[in-house]
Amino acid sequence: MIASTERICEELLGDLSGVERALRAALRRGASFAEVFVEDRAATSAVLDDGRVEDVSTGWDRGAGIRVVKGESTGFAHTTDLSPDGLVAAAEAAAEAVRSDGGGGERVVSLRAAIGRGGRPVEPPWEIPKRKKVELLAAADRAAREKHPAVFQVSAHYADSRRRILVANTEGLLASDEQVRTLFAVSCVARGDGGMQTGRESVGRTGGFELFAEVDVARLALRAAERAVSKLHARPAPAGSMPVVIAAGGGGVLFHEACGHGLEADLVEKGASVFRDKRGEMVASELVTLVDDGTMAGEWGCVGVDDEGHPTVRNILIRNGVLTDYMSDWTRARRQGRPSSSGNGRRQSFRHLPMVRMTNTFLLPGPHDPAEIVASTEKGVYVKHLGGGQVNTATGDFVFGMTEAYLIENGEITTPIRDGNLIGNGPEVLRNIDAVGNDFAMGPPGTCGKDGQGVPVGDGMPTVRVVALTIGGTAA
């Protein structure tokens, strides 16, 4: 074993004897494939609301999920008992769930293909006193209130987590990863003659407390406050179809939700994707190249190996408008006859089966000057930040909220507009992109929900203009 895998194995299990016994037990019952996923997760969270620290909590969770496959049937069991006997009992329960006809015979599993990723952050969050974490919250609260008297409510949230995983399977794979994440978020509410408006900013990295050498939480809070205050004087959002310019980093969630999910092989396989059977076809403007990349160091969706033990890679999903590939996990790769997974098998915890998930999904920069994109738009909407939304992956139809947006009039960004919706269709948006900026930014950290499981993801984009999108506003 390489050093990092050996260390994590020793810290979580002592040695591999229990894992090897569990895999053998699954095979004896006729399984064609078995996998042991061991996870140890520790997390700290602190929340300040209205000037008071409301909650400081720490948590720790440890256990293993055992997956057993026979033919097209999958059995799964999870346990918090990481002793050899506990792992074997879970493996036997999972094997029983696939209704083996018994008698798989003896098969030796040699765990030699060790892959070790992850590493110790510069400033491990678990070594930082809670006092320093709470001080960050107080600094954000002061900054937002002192500069903008209209701000009457501030909520700040600090969180960090350390996740260590070990994956072994009957194909001989043995892999480990250590994933450390740190996050800070601020929400402000401002009050004026026009009512109340909110602003939010967040930042997160795969890394430790060194995040705060790069990010000033006071400036982050000021941006959240300014966003809330600026909307006090905003006009109602217009209604109807018009050109929309989306700022760099501000709308990556749209491409994640409206396009990325449709490129996940499990949804394609179920016929729940508008991109089914489109490989090799032109599905977007030739300006569009869409990537999913779990190797982006420091980004929120970065992982060394996925939750099936496969190294993450940079997957080109759409190249110059042509759909080149789908994202896959072990199950979908096997069914499609691919040589390996694309490194997109992820799960929320050891209590869940892995499924196809994105990591960091983004559009590559293009040839256009962002200022020229705005200047050449006579009338439209400039979206600085998108919020949450809903998408139907089978049709590509979506609705997203705009949390910061402005009118474009005579080629200039002018009046802020109040929260409205962007309404459209993912494939149509991809085809209707007529300008892609030569800038680029990743968006705020996100959690992607799918089938009841949440995993950390990142998204990003350059400045982009869509020829026509429907704005769901209230202006006459």
C-alpha positions as a Python dict, from the first residue, in 0.01 Angstrom:
ca = {
    (1, 'M'): (0, 0, 0),
    (2, 'I'): (115, 354, -59),
    (3, 'A'): (168, 567, 249),
    (4, 'S'): (-156, 768, 257),
    (5, 'T'): (-377, 461, 206),
    (6, 'E'): (-178, 270, 467),
    (7, 'R'): (-224, 557, 715),
    (8, 'I'): (-599, 592, 659),
    (9, 'C'): (-642, 214, 677),
    (10, 'E'): (-459, 205, 1009),
    (11, 'E'): (-653, 503, 1148),
    (12, 'L'): (-996, 370, 1049),
    (13, 'L'): (-959, -8, 1067),
    (14, 'G'): (-624, -106, 1212),
    (15, 'D'): (-557, -338, 918),
    (16, 'L'): (-726, -481, 609),
    (17, 'S'): (-818, -820, 752),
    (18, 'G'): (-1183, -727, 807),
    (19, 'V'): (-1218, -584, 456),
    (20, 'E'): (-1066, -895, 299),
    (21, 'R'): (-1291, -1124, 504),
    (22, 'A'): (-1599, -922, 406),
    (23, 'L'): (-1516, -941, 36),
    (24, 'R'): (-1455, -1315, 57),
    (25, 'A'): (-1781, -1363, 243),
    (26, 'A'): (-1972, -1184, -34),
    (27, 'L'): (-1808, -1394, -304),
    (28, 'R'): (-1881, -1721, -122),
    (29, 'R'): (-2250, -1637, -158),
    (30, 'G'): (-2223, -1609, -533),
    (31, 'A'): (-2162, -1238, -582),
    (32, 'S'): (-1989, -1131, -902),
    (33, 'F'): (-1868, -808, -745),
    (34, 'A'): (-1843, -671, -394),
    (35, 'E'): (-1720, -342, -252),
    (36, 'V'): (-1642, -212, 95),
    (37, 'F'): (-1667, 164, 145),
    (38, 'V'): (-1539, 293, 480),
    (39, 'E'): (-1597, 653, 582),
    (40, 'D'): (-1498, 871, 876),
    (41, 'R'): (-1638, 1225, 883),
    (42, 'A'): (-1595, 1500, 1142),
    (43, 'A'): (-1757, 1842, 1108),
    (44, 'T'): (-1776, 2173, 1294),
    (45, 'S'): (-2039, 2440, 1241),
    (46, 'A'): (-2100, 2781, 1399),
    (47, 'V'): (-2388, 3022, 1332),
    (48, 'L'): (-2426, 3386, 1434),
    (49, 'D'): (-2770, 3542, 1403),
    (50, 'D'): (-2860, 3900, 1495),
    (51, 'G'): (-2531, 3954, 1674),
    (52, 'R'): (-2550, 3644, 1887),
    (53, 'V'): (-2380, 3311, 1843),
    (54, 'E'): (-2678, 3081, 1817),
    (55, 'D'): (-2507, 2750, 1765),
    (56, 'V'): (-2158, 2597, 1775),
    (57, 'S'): (-2164, 2226, 1706),
    (58, 'T'): (-1931, 1943, 1625),
    (59, 'G'): (-2020, 1601, 1492),
    (60, 'W'): (-1852, 1276, 1407),
    (61, 'D'): (-1979, 985, 1201),
    (62, 'R'): (-1805, 664, 1103),
    (63, 'G'): (-1916, 346, 932),
    (64, 'A'): (-1905, 127, 624),
    (65, 'G'): (-2134, 52, 332),
    (66, 'I'): (-2108, -289, 164),
    (67, 'R'): (-2230, -327, -194),
    (68, 'V'): (-2277, -673, -346),
    (69, 'V'): (-2364, -726, -713),
    (70, 'K'): (-2487, -1040, -883),
    (71, 'G'): (-2594, -1001, -1242),
    (72, 'E'): (-2811, -691, -1255),
    (73, 'S'): (-2911, -715, -889),
    (74, 'T'): (-2747, -508, -618),
    (75, 'G'): (-2759, -569, -244),
    (76, 'F'): (-2649, -304, 5),
    (77, 'A'): (-2597, -292, 379),
    (78, 'H'): (-2431, -41, 606),
    (79, 'T'): (-2292, -64, 955),
    (80, 'T'): (-2121, 146, 1217),
    (81, 'D'): (-1938, -162, 1344),
    (82, 'L'): (-1599, -153, 1172),
    (83, 'S'): (-1466, -465, 1342),
    (84, 'P'): (-1386, -761, 1112),
    (85, 'D'): (-1696, -942, 1237),
    (86, 'G'): (-1910, -632, 1182),
    (87, 'L'): (-1793, -593, 823),
    (88, 'V'): (-1849, -962, 750),
    (89, 'A'): (-2200, -949, 895),
    (90, 'A'): (-2284, -650, 673),
    (91, 'A'): (-2138, -824, 369),
    (92, 'E'): (-2349, -1134, 436),
    (93, 'A'): (-2661, -918, 475),
    (94, 'A'): (-2592, -740, 146),
    (95, 'A'): (-2524, -1071, -28),
    (96, 'E'): (-2849, -1212, 106),
    (97, 'A'): (-3033, -915, -42),
    (98, 'V'): (-2937, -1014, -397),
    (99, 'R'): (-3092, -1357, -338),
    (100, 'S'): (-2788, -1555, -429),
    (101, 'D'): (-2843, -1920, -514),
    (102, 'G'): (-2549, -1978, -283),
    (103, 'G'): (-2224, -2156, -329),
    (104, 'G'): (-2003, -1906, -503),
    (105, 'G'): (-1695, -2101, -405),
    (106, 'E'): (-1371, -1965, -269),
    (107, 'R'): (-1205, -1676, -452),
    (108, 'V'): (-902, -1492, -328),
    (109, 'V'): (-913, -1112, -354),
    (110, 'S'): (-575, -946, -381),
    (111, 'L'): (-593, -580, -280),
    (112, 'R'): (-287, -443, -450),
    (113, 'A'): (-400, -154, -669),
    (114, 'A'): (-358, 111, -402),
    (115, 'I'): (-449, 469, -489),
    (116, 'G'): (-399, 733, -226),
    (117, 'R'): (-516, 1091, -270),
    (118, 'G'): (-586, 1392, -58),
    (119, 'G'): (-359, 1532, 206),
    (120, 'R'): (-320, 1749, 508),
    (121, 'P'): (-426, 2112, 456),
    (122, 'V'): (-190, 2397, 539),
    (123, 'E'): (-402, 2489, 845),
    (124, 'P'): (-610, 2190, 954),
    (125, 'P'): (-943, 2331, 1079),
    (126, 'W'): (-958, 2080, 1362),
    (127, 'E'): (-646, 2242, 1509),
    (128, 'I'): (-798, 2592, 1506),
    (129, 'P'): (-963, 2704, 1834),
    (130, 'K'): (-1338, 2758, 1810),
    (131, 'R'): (-1279, 3107, 1943),
    (132, 'K'): (-1110, 3206, 1616),
    (133, 'K'): (-1399, 3067, 1412),
    (134, 'V'): (-1651, 3263, 1615),
    (135, 'E'): (-1440, 3579, 1574),
    (136, 'L'): (-1485, 3550, 1198),
    (137, 'L'): (-1863, 3552, 1245),
    (138, 'A'): (-1850, 3863, 1463),
    (139, 'A'): (-1623, 4044, 1216),
    (140, 'A'): (-1870, 3978, 933),
    (141, 'D'): (-2161, 4101, 1144),
    (142, 'R'): (-1985, 4428, 1234),
    (143, 'A'): (-1876, 4499, 877),
    (144, 'A'): (-2225, 4457, 733),
    (145, 'R'): (-2395, 4677, 995),
    (146, 'E'): (-2139, 4959, 1026),
    (147, 'K'): (-2124, 5045, 659),
    (148, 'H'): (-2493, 5017, 579),
    (149, 'P'): (-2743, 5140, 842),
    (150, 'A'): (-3027, 5000, 630),
    (151, 'V'): (-2904, 4651, 712),
    (152, 'F'): (-3097, 4536, 1017),
    (153, 'Q'): (-3045, 4161, 1010),
    (154, 'V'): (-2720, 3964, 958),
    (155, 'S'): (-2669, 3591, 967),
    (156, 'A'): (-2322, 3438, 931),
    (157, 'H'): (-2226, 3072, 907),
    (158, 'Y'): (-1887, 2901, 941),
    (159, 'A'): (-1840, 2529, 867),
    (160, 'D'): (-1556, 2285, 815),
    (161, 'S'): (-1540, 1912, 760),
    (162, 'R'): (-1283, 1636, 735),
    (163, 'R'): (-1380, 1323, 544),
    (164, 'R'): (-1156, 1017, 513),
    (165, 'I'): (-1260, 727, 293),
    (166, 'L'): (-1122, 385, 209),
    (167, 'V'): (-1261, 180, -82),
    (168, 'A'): (-1180, -182, -165),
    (169, 'N'): (-1348, -415, -412),
    (170, 'T'): (-1323, -762, -557),
    (171, 'E'): (-1153, -631, -871),
    (172, 'G'): (-850, -567, -651),
    (173, 'L'): (-901, -193, -619),
    (174, 'L'): (-781, -36, -296),
    (175, 'A'): (-803, 342, -272),
    (176, 'S'): (-825, 617, -16),
    (177, 'D'): (-886, 989, -4),
    (178, 'E'): (-890, 1264, 256),
    (179, 'Q'): (-1120, 1555, 181),
    (180, 'V'): (-1113, 1871, 395),
    (181, 'R'): (-1355, 2155, 324),
    (182, 'T'): (-1403, 2498, 478),
    (183, 'L'): (-1698, 2732, 414),
    (184, 'F'): (-1815, 3078, 518),
    (185, 'A'): (-2147, 3245, 426),
    (186, 'V'): (-2317, 3574, 511),
    (187, 'S'): (-2679, 3679, 457),
    (188, 'C'): (-2803, 4035, 509),
    (189, 'V'): (-3152, 4184, 514),
    (190, 'A'): (-3193, 4558, 441),
    (191, 'R'): (-3505, 4764, 503),
    (192, 'G'): (-3619, 5076, 318),
    (193, 'D'): (-3925, 5255, 185),
    (194, 'G'): (-3972, 4982, -74),
    (195, 'G'): (-3978, 4702, 179),
    (196, 'M'): (-3709, 4447, 265),
    (197, 'Q'): (-3441, 4298, 41),
    (198, 'T'): (-3180, 4029, 99),
    (199, 'G'): (-2823, 3975, -13),
    (200, 'R'): (-2602, 3671, 31),
    (201, 'E'): (-2237, 3584, -28),
    (202, 'S'): (-2052, 3261, 37),
    (203, 'V'): (-1712, 3113, -24),
    (204, 'G'): (-1586, 2759, 15),
    (205, 'R'): (-1272, 2567, -68),
    (206, 'T'): (-1146, 2214, -55),
    (207, 'G'): (-879, 2300, 199),
    (208, 'G'): (-833, 2423, 551),
    (209, 'F'): (-839, 2741, 756),
    (210, 'E'): (-583, 2899, 519),
    (211, 'L'): (-893, 3002, 323),
    (212, 'F'): (-909, 3310, 545),
    (213, 'A'): (-563, 3429, 444),
    (214, 'E'): (-715, 3466, 98),
    (215, 'V'): (-1069, 3574, 186),
    (216, 'D'): (-1153, 3875, 404),
    (217, 'V'): (-1486, 3792, 570),
    (218, 'A'): (-1553, 4164, 635),
    (219, 'R'): (-1537, 4236, 262),
    (220, 'L'): (-1751, 3933, 194),
    (221, 'A'): (-2013, 4068, 437),
    (222, 'L'): (-1996, 4412, 277),
    (223, 'R'): (-2074, 4263, -64),
    (224, 'A'): (-2375, 4083, 82),
    (225, 'A'): (-2493, 4405, 248),
    (226, 'E'): (-2443, 4609, -71),
    (227, 'R'): (-2643, 4357, -268),
    (228, 'A'): (-2934, 4385, -26),
    (229, 'V'): (-2917, 4766, -11),
    (230, 'S'): (-2893, 4811, -389),
    (231, 'K'): (-3215, 4618, -437),
    (232, 'L'): (-3405, 4860, -212),
    (233, 'H'): (-3406, 5100, -505),
    (234, 'A'): (-3448, 4839, -775),
    (235, 'R'): (-3723, 4840, -1034),
    (236, 'P'): (-3954, 4545, -1088),
    (237, 'A'): (-3803, 4293, -1327),
    (238, 'P'): (-3935, 4313, -1684),
    (239, 'A'): (-4141, 4034, -1835),
    (240, 'G'): (-4098, 3864, -2170),
    (241, 'S'): (-3830, 3725, -2399),
    (242, 'M'): (-3511, 3927, -2444),
    (243, 'P'): (-3131, 3894, -2465),
    (244, 'V'): (-2970, 3797, -2137),
    (245, 'V'): (-2604, 3843, -2045),
    (246, 'I'): (-2491, 3625, -1755),
    (247, 'A'): (-2179, 3741, -1569),
    (248, 'A'): (-1871, 3525, -1526),
    (249, 'G'): (-1927, 3287, -1236),
    (250, 'G'): (-2278, 3415, -1178),
    (251, 'G'): (-2482, 3152, -1356),
    (252, 'G'): (-2288, 2828, -1353),
    (253, 'V'): (-2574, 2670, -1160),
    (254, 'L'): (-2792, 2704, -1471),
    (255, 'F'): (-2554, 2487, -1674),
    (256, 'H'): (-2513, 2246, -1384),
    (257, 'E'): (-2887, 2195, -1345),
    (258, 'A'): (-3022, 2242, -1695),
    (259, 'C'): (-2741, 2070, -1887),
    (260, 'G'): (-2512, 1878, -1651),
    (261, 'H'): (-2777, 1650, -1500),
    (262, 'G'): (-2894, 1554, -1846),
    (263, 'L'): (-2542, 1428, -1919),
    (264, 'E'): (-2537, 1184, -1623),
    (265, 'A'): (-2540, 831, -1762),
    (266, 'D'): (-2795, 695, -1513),
    (267, 'L'): (-3056, 952, -1621),
    (268, 'V'): (-2966, 888, -1985),
    (269, 'E'): (-3011, 513, -1928),
    (270, 'K'): (-3354, 568, -1771),
    (271, 'G'): (-3468, 782, -2063),
    (272, 'A'): (-3494, 1078, -1826),
    (273, 'S'): (-3252, 1297, -2019),
    (274, 'V'): (-3317, 1524, -2314),
    (275, 'F'): (-2962, 1441, -2427),
    (276, 'R'): (-3024, 1067, -2470),
    (277, 'D'): (-2883, 921, -2795),
    (278, 'K'): (-2726, 1257, -2882),
    (279, 'R'): (-2359, 1157, -2859),
    (280, 'G'): (-2175, 1290, -3162),
    (281, 'E'): (-2452, 1535, -3242),
    (282, 'M'): (-2443, 1913, -3240),
    (283, 'V'): (-2639, 2005, -2927),
    (284, 'A'): (-2508, 2357, -2860),
    (285, 'S'): (-2355, 2662, -3018),
    (286, 'E'): (-2007, 2589, -3146),
    (287, 'L'): (-1889, 2841, -2885),
    (288, 'V'): (-1985, 2598, -2609),
    (289, 'T'): (-1742, 2354, -2448),
    (290, 'L'): (-1875, 2204, -2125),
    (291, 'V'): (-1643, 2027, -1881),
    (292, 'D'): (-1677, 1832, -1558),
    (293, 'D'): (-1349, 1822, -1367),
    (294, 'G'): (-1303, 1671, -1021),
    (295, 'T'): (-930, 1747, -1024),
    (296, 'M'): (-955, 2127, -985),
    (297, 'A'): (-742, 2182, -677),
    (298, 'G'): (-917, 2382, -409),
    (299, 'E'): (-1257, 2394, -580),
    (300, 'W'): (-1562, 2282, -387),
    (301, 'G'): (-1627, 1970, -595),
    (302, 'C'): (-1265, 1854, -598),
    (303, 'V'): (-1200, 1496, -483),
    (304, 'G'): (-894, 1278, -531),
    (305, 'V'): (-1093, 961, -596),
    (306, 'D'): (-1468, 923, -627),
    (307, 'D'): (-1668, 717, -379),
    (308, 'E'): (-1600, 401, -579),
    (309, 'G'): (-1224, 455, -556),
    (310, 'H'): (-1166, 575, -913),
    (311, 'P'): (-943, 879, -968),
    (312, 'T'): (-1137, 1184, -1083),
    (313, 'V'): (-1047, 1322, -1424),
    (314, 'R'): (-1131, 1609, -1656),
    (315, 'N'): (-1427, 1500, -1870),
    (316, 'I'): (-1513, 1698, -2184),
    (317, 'L'): (-1891, 1657, -2213),
    (318, 'I'): (-1959, 1899, -2499),
    (319, 'R'): (-1678, 2014, -2727),
    (320, 'N'): (-1742, 2306, -2963),
    (321, 'G'): (-2113, 2229, -2949),
    (322, 'V'): (-2085, 1853, -3008),
    (323, 'L'): (-2190, 1613, -2731),
    (324, 'T'): (-1882, 1399, -2676),
    (325, 'D'): (-1954, 1195, -2364),
    (326, 'Y'): (-2170, 1126, -2060),
    (327, 'M'): (-2055, 1102, -1699),
    (328, 'S'): (-2061, 751, -1553),
    (329, 'D'): (-2006, 549, -1239),
    (330, 'W'): (-1892, 185, -1211),
    (331, 'T'): (-2238, 42, -1279),
    (332, 'R'): (-2308, 252, -1589),
    (333, 'A'): (-1953, 202, -1724),
    (334, 'R'): (-1995, -176, -1695),
    (335, 'R'): (-2330, -176, -1871),
    (336, 'Q'): (-2201, 45, -2151),
    (337, 'G'): (-1886, -161, -2200),
    (338, 'R'): (-1660, 129, -2111),
    (339, 'P'): (-1310, 42, -1988),
    (340, 'S'): (-1362, 236, -1667),
    (341, 'S'): (-1579, 483, -1481),
    (342, 'S'): (-1537, 853, -1556),
    (343, 'G'): (-1474, 909, -1184),
    (344, 'N'): (-1826, 1038, -1116),
    (345, 'G'): (-1952, 770, -872),
    (346, 'R'): (-2036, 966, -556),
    (347, 'R'): (-2249, 918, -246),
    (348, 'Q'): (-2362, 1131, 46),
    (349, 'S'): (-2229, 895, 310),
    (350, 'F'): (-2155, 530, 388),
    (351, 'R'): (-2530, 484, 434),
    (352, 'H'): (-2593, 546, 63),
    (353, 'L'): (-2525, 368, -265),
    (354, 'P'): (-2310, 559, -513),
    (355, 'M'): (-2466, 712, -823),
    (356, 'V'): (-2353, 931, -1110),
    (357, 'R'): (-2281, 1283, -984),
    (358, 'M'): (-2106, 1593, -1111),
    (359, 'T'): (-1795, 1740, -947),
    (360, 'N'): (-1694, 2086, -1082),
    (361, 'T'): (-1894, 2162, -1395),
    (362, 'F'): (-1823, 2467, -1610),
    (363, 'L'): (-1814, 2628, -1952),
    (364, 'L'): (-1472, 2709, -2096),
    (365, 'P'): (-1390, 3071, -2187),
    (366, 'G'): (-1447, 3188, -2544),
    (367, 'P'): (-1311, 3459, -2776),
    (368, 'H'): (-1520, 3764, -2682),
    (369, 'D'): (-1443, 4070, -2469),
    (370, 'P'): (-1699, 4076, -2181),
    (371, 'A'): (-1733, 4456, -2207),
    (372, 'E'): (-1805, 4425, -2579),
    (373, 'I'): (-2071, 4163, -2511),
    (374, 'V'): (-2261, 4416, -2298),
    (375, 'A'): (-2189, 4710, -2528),
    (376, 'S'): (-2331, 4522, -2827),
    (377, 'T'): (-2654, 4441, -2642),
    (378, 'E'): (-2897, 4727, -2706),
    (379, 'K'): (-3163, 4613, -2462),
    (380, 'G'): (-3174, 4318, -2225),
    (381, 'V'): (-3096, 4194, -1876),
    (382, 'Y'): (-2756, 4149, -1710),
    (383, 'V'): (-2761, 3870, -1451),
    (384, 'K'): (-2486, 3903, -1193),
    (385, 'H'): (-2600, 3613, -977),
    (386, 'L'): (-2852, 3333, -1014),
    (387, 'G'): (-3009, 3162, -717),
    (388, 'G'): (-3176, 2827, -689),
    (389, 'G'): (-3409, 2675, -944),
    (390, 'Q'): (-3591, 2375, -1076),
    (391, 'V'): (-3528, 2169, -1388),
    (392, 'N'): (-3699, 1881, -1565),
    (393, 'T'): (-3410, 1671, -1696),
    (394, 'A'): (-3638, 1480, -1933),
    (395, 'T'): (-3733, 1797, -2120),
    (396, 'G'): (-3460, 2041, -2016),
    (397, 'D'): (-3718, 2300, -1903),
    (398, 'F'): (-3601, 2514, -1612),
    (399, 'V'): (-3686, 2806, -1385),
    (400, 'F'): (-3414, 2990, -1192),
    (401, 'G'): (-3435, 3289, -961),
    (402, 'M'): (-3219, 3596, -1028),
    (403, 'T'): (-3072, 3723, -700),
    (404, 'E'): (-2882, 4016, -855),
    (405, 'A'): (-2965, 4157, -1198),
    (406, 'Y'): (-2970, 4485, -1391),
    (407, 'L'): (-3123, 4626, -1703),
    (408, 'I'): (-2907, 4669, -2012),
    (409, 'E'): (-3007, 4985, -2198),
    (410, 'N'): (-2828, 5111, -2509),
    (411, 'G'): (-2534, 4883, -2439),
    (412, 'E'): (-2486, 4985, -2078),
    (413, 'I'): (-2564, 4820, -1746),
    (414, 'T'): (-2807, 5057, -1574),
    (415, 'T'): (-3082, 5005, -1315),
    (416, 'P'): (-3090, 4714, -1069),
    (417, 'I'): (-3401, 4503, -1092),
    (418, 'R'): (-3576, 4308, -822),
    (419, 'D'): (-3574, 3934, -798),
    (420, 'G'): (-3737, 3770, -1096),
    (421, 'N'): (-3710, 3437, -1274),
    (422, 'L'): (-3522, 3309, -1576),
    (423, 'I'): (-3740, 3062, -1764),
    (424, 'G'): (-3611, 2847, -2048),
    (425, 'N'): (-3496, 2515, -2182),
    (426, 'G'): (-3141, 2381, -2137),
    (427, 'P'): (-3075, 2261, -2494),
    (428, 'E'): (-3229, 2579, -2637),
    (429, 'V'): (-3005, 2793, -2416),
    (430, 'L'): (-2699, 2602, -2535),
    (431, 'R'): (-2797, 2659, -2899),
    (432, 'N'): (-2884, 3027, -2844),
    (433, 'I'): (-2550, 3135, -2696),
    (434, 'D'): (-2400, 3382, -2943),
    (435, 'A'): (-2114, 3522, -2735),
    (436, 'V'): (-1876, 3368, -2481),
    (437, 'G'): (-1636, 3591, -2289),
    (438, 'N'): (-1263, 3541, -2252),
    (439, 'D'): (-1300, 3580, -1875),
    (440, 'F'): (-1388, 3303, -1629),
    (441, 'A'): (-1491, 3260, -1266),
    (442, 'M'): (-1612, 2979, -1048),
    (443, 'G'): (-1936, 3040, -859),
    (444, 'P'): (-2008, 2997, -489),
    (445, 'P'): (-1991, 2650, -329),
    (446, 'G'): (-2300, 2438, -378),
    (447, 'T'): (-2466, 2117, -266),
    (448, 'C'): (-2626, 1912, -541),
    (449, 'G'): (-2931, 1714, -442),
    (450, 'K'): (-3032, 1403, -634),
    (451, 'D'): (-3253, 1115, -526),
    (452, 'G'): (-3231, 1225, -164),
    (453, 'Q'): (-2851, 1254, -155),
    (454, 'G'): (-2649, 1576, -131),
    (455, 'V'): (-2284, 1610, -238),
    (456, 'P'): (-2059, 1919, -266),
    (457, 'V'): (-2019, 2052, -620),
    (458, 'G'): (-1871, 2352, -795),
    (459, 'D'): (-1974, 2534, -1112),
    (460, 'G'): (-1831, 2811, -1322),
    (461, 'M'): (-1856, 3002, -1647),
    (462, 'P'): (-1729, 3299, -1844),
    (463, 'T'): (-1956, 3591, -1939),
    (464, 'V'): (-2217, 3453, -2177),
    (465, 'R'): (-2494, 3607, -2385),
    (466, 'V'): (-2809, 3412, -2466),
    (467, 'V'): (-2996, 3558, -2763),
    (468, 'A'): (-3336, 3512, -2602),
    (469, 'L'): (-3453, 3398, -2260),
    (470, 'T'): (-3785, 3453, -2088),
    (471, 'I'): (-3775, 3688, -1789),
    (472, 'G'): (-4053, 3620, -1543),
    (473, 'G'): (-4088, 3967, -1396),
    (474, 'T'): (-4377, 4185, -1285),
    (475, 'A'): (-4310, 4512, -1470),
    (476, 'A'): (-4583, 4622, -1708),
}
